[in-house]
Amino acid sequence: MQLGMYLAGLIEERRKNPGDDMLSQLATAKGQDGPMTTMELLSTAALLLIAGHETTVNLITNGMLTLLRNPDVLQRLRNEPRLAVPLVEELLRYEPPVQLLPQRTTLADIEVRGVTIPKGATLWLVLASGNRDPRRFENPDRFDPDRQDIQHLGLGSGIHSCFGAPLARLEAQLALSELARRLENPRLLDDPPPYRRNAVLRGPRRLRIACDGIRA
Ligand code: HEM
């Protein structure tokens, strides 16, 4: 079944029998401009699914790949679970799941370092490149969870900054801490692993890991 048809059915179902989930609340909300139309609900639901799922899957997979390439940091995470908080911030800088934003248009002439970008120009914002800018970050190609200056672009910024950032951070912190704690002697079977063919959303298609056991 196509995503649109599936979501349309779910929206109708939630309108008739609302539960305490987000879609029910969106479907029954009486906002200041009145209830959302079916098209508005469909595009919002699709945005949340795409923006909220593949991105987080990639953050966790990019995270495990980076930890297996930095076994000293993996060991630290086992010993200090609270390291998960700064570690996930550094991951969002170092291996951002959203590499670029290809849909910006200038509303006026903008000057950037002496270069004028004319009004109406189409911009691709390459967040991943900004996150590795040596004029902004010391040793940008080094993965360092102790990095103090960690204001990255991984979750966007300004009026469109990520709506789901708290959830994404929490999911990645919990998943990576648990993987570190439970997998005994994990090691990569493919390095580099095969990647999804997607320039915007970066992450491995699969990450094969061998281990000696799984702790309870
Ligand atoms: C690791 C996971 C995630 C990453 C890396 C990520 C990244 C981003 C980025 C870079 C933007 C800015 C887009 C722009 O400026 O056009 C954004 C916006 C957004 N994100 Fe996330 N996101 C993640 C998880 C989530 C989750 C879990 C949700 C929802 C449950 C979510 C919902 C949204 C929405 C609705 C927007 C649009 C905000 C707006 O336009 O005002 N994201 N995200």
PDB file of C-alpha atoms and ligand atoms in Angstrom, residues 47-48 51-53 55-56 59 92 97-98 101 103-104 127 153-157 159-165 167-168 171, ligand 1:
ATOM      1  CA  LEU A  47       7.152  14.972   7.042  1.00  0.00           C
ATOM      2  CA  LEU A  48       7.219  13.630  10.602  1.00  0.00           C
ATOM      3  CA  ALA A  51      12.063  13.576   8.972  1.00  0.00           C
ATOM      4  CA  GLY A  52      11.770  11.544  12.158  1.00  0.00           C
ATOM      5  CA  HIS A  53      12.599   7.973  11.163  1.00  0.00           C
ATOM      6  CA  THR A  55      17.325  10.443  10.188  1.00  0.00           C
ATOM      7  CA  THR A  56      17.381   8.754  13.594  1.00  0.00           C
ATOM      8  CA  LEU A  59      22.320   8.731  13.527  1.00  0.00           C
ATOM      9  CA  LEU A  92      25.711  15.213  14.892  1.00  0.00           C
ATOM     10  CA  PRO A  97      22.501  12.174   9.065  1.00  0.00           C
ATOM     11  CA  VAL A  98      21.232  15.266   7.184  1.00  0.00           C
ATOM     12  CA  LEU A 101      19.404  21.201   2.658  1.00  0.00           C
ATOM     13  CA  GLN A 103      15.721  23.910  -0.853  1.00  0.00           C
ATOM     14  CA  ARG A 104      16.584  27.500   0.061  1.00  0.00           C
ATOM     15  CA  LEU A 127      25.513  21.374   6.748  1.00  0.00           C
ATOM     16  CA  LEU A 153      24.472  22.413  12.244  1.00  0.00           C
ATOM     17  CA  GLY A 154      23.371  18.763  12.421  1.00  0.00           C
ATOM     18  CA  LEU A 155      19.826  19.696  13.513  1.00  0.00           C
ATOM     19  CA  GLY A 156      19.596  22.829  11.401  1.00  0.00           C
ATOM     20  CA  SER A 157      19.212  26.268  12.958  1.00  0.00           C
ATOM     21  CA  ILE A 159      13.146  29.097  12.416  1.00  0.00           C
ATOM     22  CA  HIS A 160      13.329  25.681  10.756  1.00  0.00           C
ATOM     23  CA  SER A 161      15.576  24.046  13.359  1.00  0.00           C
ATOM     24  CA  CYS A 162      14.604  20.433  14.067  1.00  0.00           C
ATOM     25  CA  PHE A 163      11.231  19.996  15.752  1.00  0.00           C
ATOM     26  CA  GLY A 164      12.163  16.483  16.888  1.00  0.00           C
ATOM     27  CA  ALA A 165      15.636  17.288  18.252  1.00  0.00           C
ATOM     28  CA  LEU A 167      13.467  12.919  20.781  1.00  0.00           C
ATOM     29  CA  ALA A 168      16.302  12.252  18.308  1.00  0.00           C
ATOM     30  CA  GLU A 171      16.825   7.841  21.091  1.00  0.00           C
TER      31      GLU A 171
HETATM   32  C1  HEM B   1      18.951  12.330  14.151  1.00  0.00           C
HETATM   33  C2  HEM B   1      17.755  12.638  13.828  1.00  0.00           C
HETATM   34  C3  HEM B   1      17.375  13.939  13.144  1.00  0.00           C
HETATM   35  C4  HEM B   1      18.133  14.803  12.413  1.00  0.00           C
HETATM   36  C5  HEM B   1      19.629  14.708  12.081  1.00  0.00           C
HETATM   37  C6  HEM B   1      17.257  15.877  11.986  1.00  0.00           C
HETATM   38  C7  HEM B   1      17.688  16.979  11.250  1.00  0.00           C
HETATM   39  C8  HEM B   1      16.863  18.033  10.903  1.00  0.00           C
HETATM   40  C9  HEM B   1      17.323  19.224  10.194  1.00  0.00           C
HETATM   41  C10 HEM B   1      18.752  19.479   9.720  1.00  0.00           C
HETATM   42  C11 HEM B   1      16.245  20.035  10.061  1.00  0.00           C
HETATM   43  C12 HEM B   1      16.229  21.434   9.405  1.00  0.00           C
HETATM   44  C13 HEM B   1      15.617  21.355   8.075  1.00  0.00           C
HETATM   45  C14 HEM B   1      15.563  22.725   7.388  1.00  0.00           C
HETATM   46  O1  HEM B   1      16.130  23.691   7.887  1.00  0.00           O
HETATM   47  O2  HEM B   1      14.936  22.756   6.333  1.00  0.00           O
HETATM   48  C15 HEM B   1      15.106  19.349  10.645  1.00  0.00           C
HETATM   49  C16 HEM B   1      13.820  19.844  10.635  1.00  0.00           C
HETATM   50  C17 HEM B   1      12.744  19.116  11.095  1.00  0.00           C
HETATM   51  N1  HEM B   1      12.779  17.931  11.795  1.00  0.00           N
HETATM   52 FE1  HEM B   1      14.397  16.838  12.230  1.00  0.00          FE
HETATM   53  N2  HEM B   1      15.990  15.639  12.445  1.00  0.00           N
HETATM   54  C18 HEM B   1      16.024  14.470  13.180  1.00  0.00           C
HETATM   55  C19 HEM B   1      14.983  13.862  13.836  1.00  0.00           C
HETATM   56  C20 HEM B   1      13.696  14.320  13.817  1.00  0.00           C
HETATM   57  C21 HEM B   1      12.580  13.705  14.509  1.00  0.00           C
HETATM   58  C22 HEM B   1      12.695  12.464  15.397  1.00  0.00           C
HETATM   59  C23 HEM B   1      11.464  14.415  14.169  1.00  0.00           C
HETATM   60  C24 HEM B   1      10.020  14.244  14.594  1.00  0.00           C
HETATM   61  C25 HEM B   1       9.536  13.348  15.343  1.00  0.00           C
HETATM   62  C26 HEM B   1      11.894  15.495  13.295  1.00  0.00           C
HETATM   63  C27 HEM B   1      11.045  16.432  12.738  1.00  0.00           C
HETATM   64  C28 HEM B   1      11.475  17.556  12.063  1.00  0.00           C
HETATM   65  C29 HEM B   1      10.555  18.552  11.517  1.00  0.00           C
HETATM   66  C30 HEM B   1       9.022  18.532  11.616  1.00  0.00           C
HETATM   67  C31 HEM B   1      11.359  19.534  10.907  1.00  0.00           C
HETATM   68  C32 HEM B   1      10.872  20.803  10.157  1.00  0.00           C
HETATM   69  C33 HEM B   1      10.953  21.974  11.078  1.00  0.00           C
HETATM   70  C34 HEM B   1      10.488  23.253  10.349  1.00  0.00           C
HETATM   71  O3  HEM B   1      10.568  23.331   9.136  1.00  0.00           O
HETATM   72  O4  HEM B   1      10.089  24.164  11.065  1.00  0.00           O
HETATM   73  N3  HEM B   1      13.252  15.413  13.103  1.00  0.00           N
HETATM   74  N4  HEM B   1      15.513  18.138  11.164  1.00  0.00           N
END
